[in-house]
C-alpha positions as semicolon CSV with decimal commas, in nm:
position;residue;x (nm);y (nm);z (nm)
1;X;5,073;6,450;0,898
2;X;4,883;6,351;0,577
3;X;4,503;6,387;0,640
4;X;4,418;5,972;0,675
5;X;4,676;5,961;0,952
6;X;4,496;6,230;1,114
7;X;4,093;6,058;1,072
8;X;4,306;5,771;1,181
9;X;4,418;5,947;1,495
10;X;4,058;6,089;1,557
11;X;3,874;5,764;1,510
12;X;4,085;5,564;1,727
13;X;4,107;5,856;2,001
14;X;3,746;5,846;2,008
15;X;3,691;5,484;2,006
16;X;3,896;5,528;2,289
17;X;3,723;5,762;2,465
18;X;3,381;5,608;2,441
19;X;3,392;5,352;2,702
20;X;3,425;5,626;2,939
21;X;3,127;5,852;2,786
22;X;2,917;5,561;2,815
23;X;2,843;5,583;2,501
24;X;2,916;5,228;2,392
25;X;2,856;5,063;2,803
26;X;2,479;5,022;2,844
27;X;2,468;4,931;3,212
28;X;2,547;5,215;3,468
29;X;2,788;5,154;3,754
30;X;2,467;5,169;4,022
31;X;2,330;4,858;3,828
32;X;2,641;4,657;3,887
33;X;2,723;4,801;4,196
34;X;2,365;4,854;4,352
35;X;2,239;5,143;4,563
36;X;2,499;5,393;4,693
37;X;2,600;5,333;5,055
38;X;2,600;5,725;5,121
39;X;2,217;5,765;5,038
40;X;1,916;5,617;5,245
41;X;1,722;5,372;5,038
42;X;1,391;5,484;4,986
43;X;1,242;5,087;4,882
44;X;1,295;4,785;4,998
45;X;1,611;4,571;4,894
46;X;1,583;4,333;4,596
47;X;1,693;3,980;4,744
48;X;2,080;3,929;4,740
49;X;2,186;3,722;4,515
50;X;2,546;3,545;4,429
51;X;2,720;3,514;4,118
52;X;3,024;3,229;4,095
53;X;3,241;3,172;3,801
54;X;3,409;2,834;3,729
55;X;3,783;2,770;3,854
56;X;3,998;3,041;3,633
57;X;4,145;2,757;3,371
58;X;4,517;2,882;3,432
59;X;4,565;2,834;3,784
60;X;4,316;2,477;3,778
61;X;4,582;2,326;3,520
62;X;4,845;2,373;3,765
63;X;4,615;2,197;4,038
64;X;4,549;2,545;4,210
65;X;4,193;2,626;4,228
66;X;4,073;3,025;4,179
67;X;3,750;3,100;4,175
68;X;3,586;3,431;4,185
69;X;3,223;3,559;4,298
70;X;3,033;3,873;4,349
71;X;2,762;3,950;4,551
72;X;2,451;4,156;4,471
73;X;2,219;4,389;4,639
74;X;2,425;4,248;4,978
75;X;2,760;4,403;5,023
76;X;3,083;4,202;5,170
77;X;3,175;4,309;5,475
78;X;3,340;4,192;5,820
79;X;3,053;4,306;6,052
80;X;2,842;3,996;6,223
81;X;2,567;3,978;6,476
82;X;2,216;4,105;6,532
83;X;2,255;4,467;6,458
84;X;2,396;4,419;6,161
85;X;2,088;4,362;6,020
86;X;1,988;4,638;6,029
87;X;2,250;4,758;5,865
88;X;2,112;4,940;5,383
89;X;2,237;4,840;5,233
90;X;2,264;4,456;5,373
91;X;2,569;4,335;5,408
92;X;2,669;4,001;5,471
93;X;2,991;3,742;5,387
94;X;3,014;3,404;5,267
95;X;3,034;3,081;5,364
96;X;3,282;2,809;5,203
97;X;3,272;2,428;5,197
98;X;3,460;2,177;5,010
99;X;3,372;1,839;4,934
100;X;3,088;1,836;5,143
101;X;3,306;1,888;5,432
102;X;3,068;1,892;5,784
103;X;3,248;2,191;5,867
104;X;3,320;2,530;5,662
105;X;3,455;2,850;5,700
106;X;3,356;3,252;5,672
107;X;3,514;3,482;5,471
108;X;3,417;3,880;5,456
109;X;3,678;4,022;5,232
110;X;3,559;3,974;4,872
111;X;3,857;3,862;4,715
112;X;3,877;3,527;4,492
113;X;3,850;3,216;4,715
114;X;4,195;3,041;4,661
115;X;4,203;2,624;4,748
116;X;4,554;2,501;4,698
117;X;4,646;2,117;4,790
118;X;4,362;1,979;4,676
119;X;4,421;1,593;4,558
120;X;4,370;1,522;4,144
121;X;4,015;1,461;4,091
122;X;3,711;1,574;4,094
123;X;3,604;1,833;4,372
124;X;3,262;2,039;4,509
125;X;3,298;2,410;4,683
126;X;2,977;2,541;4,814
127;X;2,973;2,884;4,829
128;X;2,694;3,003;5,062
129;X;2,594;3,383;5,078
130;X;2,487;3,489;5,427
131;X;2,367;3,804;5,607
132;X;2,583;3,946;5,900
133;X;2,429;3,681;6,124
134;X;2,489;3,385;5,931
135;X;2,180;3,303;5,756
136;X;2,180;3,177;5,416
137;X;2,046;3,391;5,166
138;X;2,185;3,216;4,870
139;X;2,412;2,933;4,731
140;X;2,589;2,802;4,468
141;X;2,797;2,450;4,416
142;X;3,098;2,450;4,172
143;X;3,197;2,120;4,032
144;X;3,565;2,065;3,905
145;X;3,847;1,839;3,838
146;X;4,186;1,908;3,930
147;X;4,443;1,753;3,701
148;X;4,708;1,545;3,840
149;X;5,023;1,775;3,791
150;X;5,383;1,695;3,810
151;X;5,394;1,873;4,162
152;X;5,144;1,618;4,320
153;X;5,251;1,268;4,422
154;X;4,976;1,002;4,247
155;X;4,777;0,890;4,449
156;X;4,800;0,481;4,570
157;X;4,579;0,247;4,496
């Protein structure tokens, strides 16, 4: 092996090896996680907070909506009622509702929200962060359009 395909091989095996030292990340994995569930919190919680993205572009061109969210300083979890609030770290779920819909639903497992059958045009989902006894604790509203797609029948007018 000449000796540039050798600094070659070192320079790219340690730009690969960075990302795990932490070298080039500045954000430890408590800051985007939050407090360890093992250990006792010593202060009081920051407020929870929700983060939602806009409909992945992919799926939303092929009139399927995907949209992902993350919670912080509130962990997703199936566990309602009372007790639960006592429960540090918080934990909590969300609630969904489309189009203004009088009713919604709850969802505790943390995985993208996935709407399919929606009608072309434009569209609202609520997403409502709530502690394990359904208060609201935070919300966001996602505005979108779904394209008319071969797959859906136009609408009459």
């Amino acid at each position: 092996m000449t000796r540039n395909m050798t600094l070659r091989t070192l320079g790219l095996a340690t730009l690969l090896l960075l990302p795990a030292t932490g070298a080039v990340c500045a954000q430890t994995a408590g800051e985007i996680l939050g407090p360890a569930g093992v250990v006792p919190l010593a202060e009081p919680q920051p407020p929870a907070r929700l983060i939602v993205g806009p409909p992945l572009p992919g799926p939303l061109a092929e009139g399927r909506v995907f949209i992902q969210y993350r919670a912080e300083n509130l962990r997703i979890e199936p566990v309602f009622g009372p007790k639960a609030l006592d429960v540090s770290p918080r934990i909590g779920h969300i609630h969904v509702a489309v189009d203004g819909a009088p009713w919604h639903w709850a969802d505790a497992c943390g995985e993208p929200l996935i709407l399919v059958g929606l009608p072309a045009g434009p569209h609202s989902v609520e997403v409502i962060l709530a502690n394990a006894n359904h208060q609201p604790l935070d919300r966001k509203t996602i505005r979108f359009v779904v394209p008319q797609t071969d797959a859906q029948p136009h609408a009459a007018h």
